[in-house]
Coordinates of C-alpha atoms and ligand atoms in Angstrom, one line a residue:
M1491 CA -11.6 26.1 -1.2
S1492 CA -12.4 23.7 -4.1
P1493 CA -9.8 21.1 -5.1
A1494 CA -6.9 22.2 -7.2
R1495 CA -7.1 20.5 -10.6
V1496 CA -3.9 19.1 -12.0
G1497 CA -3.9 18.1 -15.7
V1498 CA -1.2 16.3 -17.7
E1499 CA -0.7 19.4 -19.8
D1500 CA 0.4 21.6 -16.9
G1501 CA 4.1 22.4 -16.8
A1502 CA 5.1 19.1 -18.3
G1503 CA 8.3 20.4 -19.9
Q1504 CA 10.0 18.8 -22.9
Q1505 CA 10.3 15.1 -23.1
P1506 CA 14.0 14.0 -23.3
S1507 CA 15.1 12.2 -26.5
H1508 CA 15.0 8.4 -26.5
K1509 CA 18.9 8.4 -26.6
A1510 CA 19.1 10.6 -23.5
I1511 CA 16.6 8.2 -21.8
D1512 CA 18.5 5.0 -22.9
N1513 CA 21.9 6.3 -21.7
G1514 CA 20.6 8.2 -18.8
N1515 CA 22.0 8.5 -15.3
L1516 CA 23.2 5.1 -14.2
T1517 CA 23.9 5.1 -10.5
I1518 CA 25.4 2.3 -8.5
F1519 CA 23.5 0.2 -6.1
K1520 CA 24.9 0.6 -2.6
P1521 CA 24.1 -2.6 -0.8
K1522 CA 24.0 -2.5 3.0
W1523 CA 23.6 -5.8 4.9
L1524 CA 24.1 -5.1 8.6
V1525 CA 20.8 -3.5 9.4
L1526 CA 18.4 -4.9 12.0
D1527 CA 15.3 -4.5 9.8
D1528 CA 12.4 -6.9 9.7
L1529 CA 13.9 -8.8 6.8
N1530 CA 17.2 -9.5 8.6
I1531 CA 15.3 -10.4 11.8
D1532 CA 13.3 -12.9 9.7
L1533 CA 16.6 -14.2 8.3
I1534 CA 18.2 -14.6 11.8
S1535 CA 15.0 -16.3 13.1
F1536 CA 15.0 -18.7 10.2
V1537 CA 18.7 -19.6 10.6
M1538 CA 18.3 -20.0 14.4
V1539 CA 15.3 -22.3 13.9
L1540 CA 17.2 -24.4 11.3
A1541 CA 20.4 -24.5 13.4
T1542 CA 18.4 -25.5 16.6
S1543 CA 16.4 -28.3 14.9
T1544 CA 19.5 -29.6 13.2
S1545 CA 21.4 -29.6 16.5
I1546 CA 18.6 -31.5 18.3
L1547 CA 18.0 -34.0 15.5
F1548 CA 21.5 -34.8 14.4
F1549 CA 24.0 -33.7 17.1
D1550 CA 22.1 -34.9 20.2
L1551 CA 21.9 -31.3 21.7
P1552 CA 19.3 -31.5 24.5
A1553 CA 16.1 -29.8 23.4
R1554 CA 15.6 -28.3 26.9
I1555 CA 18.8 -26.2 26.4
A1556 CA 18.6 -25.6 22.6
I1557 CA 15.0 -24.3 22.4
P1558 CA 15.2 -21.8 25.3
A1559 CA 18.5 -20.5 24.0
A1560 CA 17.1 -19.9 20.5
A1561 CA 14.0 -18.3 22.0
A1562 CA 16.1 -16.0 24.2
L1563 CA 17.8 -14.7 21.0
I1564 CA 14.8 -14.6 18.7
L1565 CA 12.0 -13.2 20.9
P1566 CA 13.6 -9.9 21.9
L1567 CA 14.6 -9.2 18.3
R1568 CA 11.0 -10.0 17.1
L1569 CA 9.3 -8.1 19.9
F1570 CA 11.4 -4.9 20.0
L1571 CA 12.8 -4.4 16.5
P1572 CA 12.7 -2.8 14.0
R1573 CA 12.8 0.3 16.2
P1574 CA 9.6 2.4 15.9
K1575 CA 10.1 5.9 14.4
T1576 CA 7.9 8.8 15.2
L1577 CA 6.1 9.9 12.1
Q1578 CA 6.2 13.7 11.4
G1579 CA 5.1 16.2 8.8
L1580 CA 2.8 16.6 5.9
V1581 CA 1.1 13.5 4.5
L1582 CA 0.1 13.1 0.8
I1583 CA -2.4 10.3 0.1
T1584 CA -3.4 9.2 -3.4
G1585 CA -6.8 7.5 -3.5
A1586 CA -8.0 9.5 -0.5
S1587 CA -11.5 10.1 -1.7
S1588 CA -12.7 6.6 -0.6
G1589 CA -12.0 3.3 1.0
I1590 CA -8.6 2.6 2.6
G1591 CA -7.2 5.9 1.5
A1592 CA -10.0 7.9 3.1
E1593 CA -9.6 5.9 6.3
L1594 CA -5.9 6.5 6.3
S1595 CA -6.7 10.3 6.0
Y1596 CA -8.7 10.1 9.2
I1597 CA -6.0 8.2 11.0
F1598 CA -3.2 10.5 10.0
A1599 CA -5.3 13.6 10.9
E1600 CA -6.2 12.1 14.3
K1601 CA -2.5 11.6 14.9
G1602 CA -1.9 15.3 14.2
H1603 CA -0.8 15.5 10.5
D1604 CA -1.9 18.0 7.9
L1605 CA -2.9 16.4 4.6
I1606 CA -2.8 16.6 0.9
L1607 CA -5.6 14.4 -0.5
V1608 CA -5.5 13.2 -4.1
G1609 CA -8.1 11.6 -6.2
R1610 CA -10.5 12.4 -9.1
D1611 CA -13.8 12.7 -7.4
E1612 CA -13.8 16.4 -6.2
E1613 CA -17.1 16.0 -4.2
Q1614 CA -15.8 13.0 -2.2
L1615 CA -12.4 14.7 -1.7
E1616 CA -14.2 17.7 -0.3
A1617 CA -16.3 15.4 1.9
V1618 CA -13.1 13.8 3.4
K1619 CA -11.6 17.2 3.8
N1620 CA -14.7 18.5 5.7
N1621 CA -14.8 15.5 7.9
V1622 CA -11.1 15.9 8.8
E1623 CA -11.3 19.6 9.4
K1624 CA -14.5 19.4 11.5
K1625 CA -13.4 16.4 13.6
Y1626 CA -9.6 16.9 13.9
G1627 CA -9.0 20.6 13.0
K1628 CA -6.1 19.8 10.6
T1629 CA -5.3 21.6 7.4
V1630 CA -6.3 19.8 4.3
Y1631 CA -5.4 20.6 0.7
T1632 CA -7.1 18.6 -2.0
I1633 CA -5.9 17.9 -5.5
S1634 CA -8.1 16.4 -8.2
T1635 CA -6.1 14.6 -10.9
D1636 CA -6.3 11.4 -13.0
L1637 CA -3.2 9.4 -12.2
S1638 CA -4.0 6.8 -14.9
L1639 CA -2.9 9.3 -17.6
P1640 CA 0.8 9.2 -18.7
G1641 CA 2.8 12.0 -17.1
A1642 CA 0.2 12.6 -14.3
A1643 CA 2.5 11.6 -11.5
K1644 CA 5.1 14.1 -12.6
Q1645 CA 2.5 16.8 -12.9
L1646 CA 1.3 16.1 -9.4
Y1647 CA 4.8 16.3 -8.0
Y1648 CA 5.5 19.5 -9.8
H1649 CA 2.3 21.0 -8.7
V1650 CA 2.9 20.1 -5.0
T1651 CA 6.4 21.4 -5.0
K1652 CA 5.5 24.6 -6.9
E1653 CA 2.9 25.2 -4.2
G1654 CA 5.7 25.0 -1.6
F1655 CA 4.6 21.9 0.2
T1656 CA 7.2 19.5 1.7
V1657 CA 5.8 16.0 1.7
D1658 CA 7.2 13.8 4.6
V1659 CA 4.8 10.9 4.2
L1660 CA 3.7 9.5 0.9
V1661 CA 0.8 7.0 0.7
N1662 CA 0.4 5.4 -2.7
G1663 CA -3.2 4.1 -2.4
A1664 CA -4.9 4.9 -5.7
A1665 CA -5.5 1.9 -7.9
L1666 CA -8.0 0.4 -10.2
G1667 CA -9.0 -3.3 -10.6
G1668 CA -10.9 -5.3 -13.2
A1669 CA -12.5 -8.7 -12.9
G1670 CA -13.1 -10.8 -16.0
D1671 CA -11.4 -12.7 -18.8
T1672 CA -8.1 -11.1 -19.8
L1673 CA -8.9 -11.1 -23.6
E1674 CA -12.3 -9.6 -23.0
Q1675 CA -11.1 -6.6 -21.0
P1676 CA -11.0 -3.2 -22.8
I1677 CA -7.5 -2.4 -24.0
E1678 CA -7.9 1.1 -22.5
L1679 CA -8.5 -0.4 -19.1
T1680 CA -5.3 -2.3 -19.3
E1681 CA -3.4 0.9 -20.2
R1682 CA -5.0 2.9 -17.4
M1683 CA -4.6 0.2 -14.8
T1684 CA -0.9 -0.3 -15.5
T1685 CA -0.3 3.4 -15.6
L1686 CA -2.1 4.1 -12.4
N1687 CA -1.2 1.0 -10.4
C1688 CA 2.4 0.7 -11.6
T1689 CA 3.9 3.7 -13.3
S1690 CA 2.4 6.5 -11.3
L1691 CA 3.1 4.6 -8.0
A1692 CA 6.8 4.1 -9.0
Q1693 CA 7.2 7.6 -10.3
L1694 CA 5.7 9.3 -7.2
T1695 CA 7.9 7.1 -5.0
Q1696 CA 11.0 8.2 -7.0
L1697 CA 10.1 11.9 -7.1
F1698 CA 9.0 12.3 -3.5
G1699 CA 11.5 9.7 -2.2
R1700 CA 14.5 11.6 -3.7
D1701 CA 13.4 14.7 -1.7
M1702 CA 13.1 12.6 1.4
I1703 CA 16.6 11.3 0.9
K1704 CA 17.9 14.9 0.6
R1705 CA 16.2 15.8 3.9
G1706 CA 17.2 12.5 5.6
R1707 CA 13.7 11.6 6.7
G1708 CA 10.5 10.3 5.1
W1709 CA 8.0 7.6 5.2
M1710 CA 6.3 5.8 2.2
L1711 CA 3.3 3.5 2.4
Q1712 CA 2.6 1.4 -0.7
I1713 CA -0.8 -0.2 -0.7
S1714 CA -0.2 -3.5 -2.4
S1715 CA -2.4 -6.6 -2.2
V1716 CA -2.4 -10.3 -1.4
G1717 CA -3.1 -10.6 -5.1
G1718 CA 0.5 -9.6 -5.6
W1719 CA 1.4 -13.2 -4.6
M1720 CA -0.9 -15.0 -7.0
A1721 CA -1.5 -15.4 -10.7
S1722 CA -5.2 -14.9 -10.8
P1723 CA -7.4 -16.3 -13.6
G1724 CA -10.4 -13.9 -13.6
Q1725 CA -8.4 -10.9 -12.2
N1726 CA -5.3 -11.3 -14.3
I1727 CA -4.2 -7.8 -15.2
Y1728 CA -5.0 -6.3 -11.8
H1729 CA -3.1 -8.9 -9.9
A1730 CA -0.2 -8.7 -12.3
T1731 CA 0.0 -5.0 -11.5
K1732 CA 0.1 -5.9 -7.8
H1733 CA 3.0 -8.3 -8.5
Y1734 CA 4.8 -5.2 -9.8
V1735 CA 3.9 -3.3 -6.6
R1736 CA 5.1 -6.1 -4.4
S1737 CA 8.3 -6.7 -6.2
F1738 CA 9.0 -2.9 -6.5
S1739 CA 8.4 -2.3 -2.9
E1740 CA 10.3 -5.3 -1.6
A1741 CA 13.4 -4.3 -3.5
L1742 CA 13.1 -0.6 -2.7
S1743 CA 13.1 -1.4 1.0
I1744 CA 16.4 -3.2 0.6
E1745 CA 17.9 -0.3 -1.4
L1746 CA 16.7 2.2 1.3
R1747 CA 18.9 0.5 3.9
A1748 CA 21.6 2.8 2.5
Y1749 CA 19.4 5.8 3.6
P1750 CA 18.6 5.6 7.3
G1751 CA 15.7 7.8 8.2
I1752 CA 13.6 6.7 5.2
V1753 CA 11.0 4.0 5.7
N1754 CA 9.2 2.1 3.0
T1755 CA 6.3 -0.1 4.1
Q1756 CA 4.1 -2.3 1.9
L1757 CA 0.6 -3.0 3.1
M1758 CA -0.9 -6.3 2.0
P1759 CA -4.7 -6.3 2.3
G1760 CA -6.9 -9.3 1.5
P1761 CA -10.4 -8.5 0.0
V1762 CA -11.7 -5.3 1.5
H1763 CA -15.2 -3.9 1.6
T1764 CA -14.7 -0.7 -0.5
Q1765 CA -15.9 0.9 -3.7
F1766 CA -12.9 -0.9 -5.3
V1767 CA -15.0 -4.1 -5.4
T1768 CA -17.8 -2.4 -7.3
R1769 CA -15.5 -0.6 -9.7
A1770 CA -13.7 -3.8 -10.4
H1771 CA -17.0 -5.7 -11.0
A1772 CA -15.9 -8.2 -8.4
K1773 CA -18.9 -8.2 -6.1
E1774 CA -20.0 -11.7 -7.3
R1775 CA -16.5 -13.3 -7.2
F1776 CA -16.3 -16.1 -4.6
I1777 CA -13.6 -14.4 -2.6
M1778 CA -15.9 -11.3 -2.2
G1779 CA -19.4 -12.8 -2.2
A1780 CA -19.1 -16.0 -0.3
S1781 CA -15.7 -16.5 1.4
G1782 CA -16.6 -14.4 4.5
A1783 CA -13.0 -13.0 4.4
V1784 CA -13.9 -9.5 3.4
E1785 CA -12.1 -6.9 5.6
D1786 CA -13.1 -3.6 7.0
P1787 CA -11.2 -0.7 5.4
K1788 CA -10.6 1.1 8.8
A1789 CA -8.9 -2.0 10.2
V1790 CA -6.8 -2.4 7.0
A1791 CA -5.8 1.3 7.2
T1792 CA -4.9 0.9 10.9
A1793 CA -2.7 -2.1 10.1
G1794 CA -0.9 0.0 7.4
Y1795 CA -0.4 3.0 9.7
N1796 CA 1.0 0.8 12.5
G1797 CA 3.3 -1.0 10.2
L1798 CA 4.7 2.3 8.9
C1799 CA 5.2 3.6 12.5
K1800 CA 7.1 0.4 13.3
G1801 CA 9.3 0.8 10.2
K1802 CA 8.3 -2.6 8.8
S1803 CA 8.9 -3.3 5.1
M1804 CA 5.8 -5.4 4.8
V1805 CA 2.6 -5.6 6.9
F1806 CA -0.5 -7.8 6.5
S1807 CA -3.9 -6.4 7.2
S1808 CA -5.1 -9.7 8.9
W1809 CA -4.1 -13.3 9.7
N1810 CA -6.1 -14.3 6.8
A1811 CA -4.1 -12.1 4.4
A1812 CA -0.9 -13.4 5.9
F1813 CA -2.0 -17.0 5.6
T1814 CA -3.1 -16.7 2.0
S1815 CA 0.2 -15.0 1.1
L1816 CA 2.2 -17.8 2.7
L1817 CA 0.1 -20.4 0.9
M1818 CA 0.7 -18.7 -2.4
Q1819 CA 4.5 -18.8 -1.7
V1820 CA 4.8 -22.4 -0.6
A1821 CA 2.1 -24.3 -2.4
P1822 CA 2.9 -26.2 -5.7
R1823 CA 1.9 -24.3 -8.9
S1824 CA -1.0 -26.7 -9.5
V1825 CA -2.5 -25.9 -6.0
R1826 CA -1.8 -22.2 -6.2
L1827 CA -3.5 -21.7 -9.6
T1828 CA -6.5 -23.9 -8.6
V1829 CA -7.0 -22.0 -5.4
A1830 CA -6.7 -18.6 -7.2
S1831 CA -9.2 -19.8 -9.9
L1832 CA -11.7 -20.8 -7.1
M1833 CA -11.2 -17.5 -5.3
N1834 CA -12.1 -15.6 -8.5
A1835 CA -14.9 -17.9 -9.6
P1836 CA -18.1 -16.0 -10.6
L1837 CA -21.1 -16.8 -8.4
R1838 CA -23.6 -15.8 -11.2
G1839 CA -26.1 -14.1 -8.9
K1840 CA -26.1 -16.8 -6.2
A1841 CA -24.3 -14.5 -3.7
R1842 CA -22.7 -11.1 -3.7
V1843 CA -21.1 -8.8 -1.3
K1844 CA -23.4 -6.0 -0.2
E1845 CA -22.8 -2.6 -1.8
P1846 CA -19.9 -0.8 0.0
E1847 CA -20.7 2.8 1.2
K1848 CA -20.0 5.3 -1.5
D1849 CA -20.4 8.6 0.3
Q1850 CA -17.8 10.0 2.7
N1851 CA -20.4 12.4 4.1
V1852 CA -21.9 9.3 5.7
R1853 CA -18.5 8.5 7.3
G1854 CA -18.6 12.1 8.6
E1855 CA -21.7 11.3 10.5
D1856 CA -20.0 8.3 12.1
L1857 CA -17.0 10.5 13.0
K1858 CA -19.4 13.1 14.5
G1859 CA -21.1 10.3 16.5
R1860 CA -17.7 9.3 17.9
R1861 CA -17.1 12.9 18.9
G1862 CA -20.5 12.9 20.7
D1863 CA -19.5 9.7 22.5
E1864 CA -16.2 11.1 23.6
A1865 CA -18.0 14.2 25.0
E1866 CA -20.3 12.2 27.1
Ligands
NAP846 N1 -10.7 -3.4 -1.9 C1 -10.0 -4.5 -2.0 O1 -10.5 -5.6 -2.0 C2 -8.5 -4.4 -2.0 C3 -7.7 -5.5 -1.8 C4 -6.4 -5.5 -1.8 C5 -5.7 -4.3 -2.1 N2 -6.5 -3.2 -2.3 C6 -5.8 -1.9 -2.7 O2 -6.1 -0.9 -1.8 C7 -6.0 0.4 -2.4 C8 -7.2 1.2 -2.1 O3 -8.3 0.6 -2.7 P1 -9.7 0.7 -1.9 O4 -10.1 -0.7 -1.6 O5 -9.7 1.7 -0.9 O6 -10.6 1.1 -3.2 P2 -11.4 2.4 -3.5 O7 -12.4 2.8 -2.4 O8 -12.0 2.2 -4.9 O9 -10.3 3.5 -3.6 C9 -9.5 3.7 -4.7 C10 -9.0 5.2 -4.7 O10 -8.2 5.4 -5.8 C11 -8.6 6.5 -6.5 N3 -8.4 6.4 -7.9 C12 -8.9 5.5 -8.7 N4 -8.6 5.8 -10.0 C13 -7.8 6.9 -9.9 C14 -7.2 7.7 -10.9 N5 -7.2 7.3 -12.2 N6 -6.5 8.8 -10.5 C15 -6.5 9.1 -9.2 N7 -7.0 8.4 -8.3 C16 -7.7 7.3 -8.6 C17 -10.1 6.6 -6.1 O11 -10.5 8.0 -6.2 P3 -11.4 8.7 -7.3 O12 -12.5 7.8 -7.6 O13 -11.8 10.0 -6.6 O14 -10.5 8.9 -8.4 C18 -10.1 6.1 -4.7 O15 -9.9 7.2 -3.8 C19 -5.7 0.1 -3.9 O16 -4.3 0.2 -4.1 C20 -6.1 -1.4 -4.0 O17 -5.4 -2.0 -5.1 C21 -7.8 -3.2 -2.3

């Protein structure tokens, strides 16, 4: 079956008036504090480390008692919580035709999930679908739609629900980048990037998330970026959209404490060797071409999947990604902006990352190879 095509004109319904939107549906935030999620565990750990060091330094508490006591409280919390939840049900992945999204499709299928794969490139969606069906025997439904157009997220949701699907796991992976000077970037690119990376991501989360709340279970994986921690000369608009994703997802995880059973995880990758780099014209940026920090999409997808299973609100794809994020939070503004400028510096032909693999049919060969290995 060829991919279903969803356009913004399908079943959009009437737009409400601006007055209805301005005055619409204010609900009340229901804060919940006493939850042993990863944020509260970090908070407890921080308070314990602070209290222990203060007691040792200023109140003469013997270190040989204070440190093991603090460790005895912190370590079990950090090792065993948040409690892992078993992922179940149908998975919808946007940006499934390549890169991290395609790798997540293979991981979810391997774990036994049926899939809805969303992207624009019908041929590549079909390739991922064929790979999944041949290797894992799961049912795959593909939808070709352009999520950078206004209203596209709503159309996708209406189409999926009209077809009778119940989405238990939502992966928001589709995004577009753009390297270059802000004032030189095409205005249309800015519009498309913000609609795709921000608006569609938030709307899909709202629409599918509401249904998850009604059912009392659901998982959402937001693919963010280490760029969400930095103001980046040379990749300004893209990283600004990732600030949106980071902030949106962090706050959402706190709101979702009121709804046990719903998990929201944000995946923070560093630079990854995918088509994204080519599309964003970033192959010759220092961070891609010369830093040696470029990550494998399969490893990044695995980190995201594991984080979601563990119910974490944020997960880093590598130590490098975690360190860069920490640096960008604690370093003075002058250091942060200088480092970010260096990372995005153009290498002007001196070095470039090698062209990432475009064709998911090639990935299929690799999956087949693995099947052969297993059979031996
Ligand atoms: N690669 C990196 O260095 C890096 C670093 C940090 C974070 N990330 C994030 O990781 C996520 C996945 O990126 P990736 O590295 O895997 O790049 P990728 O291989 O380029 O994948 C992007 C996916 O988004 C889809 N997409 C792009 N524009 C779309 C549109 N208008 N409508 C619907 N789908 C669209 C693409 O499919 P079609 O072409 O079929 O539309 C593709 O499947 C993104 O959120 C990105 O911001 C990437």
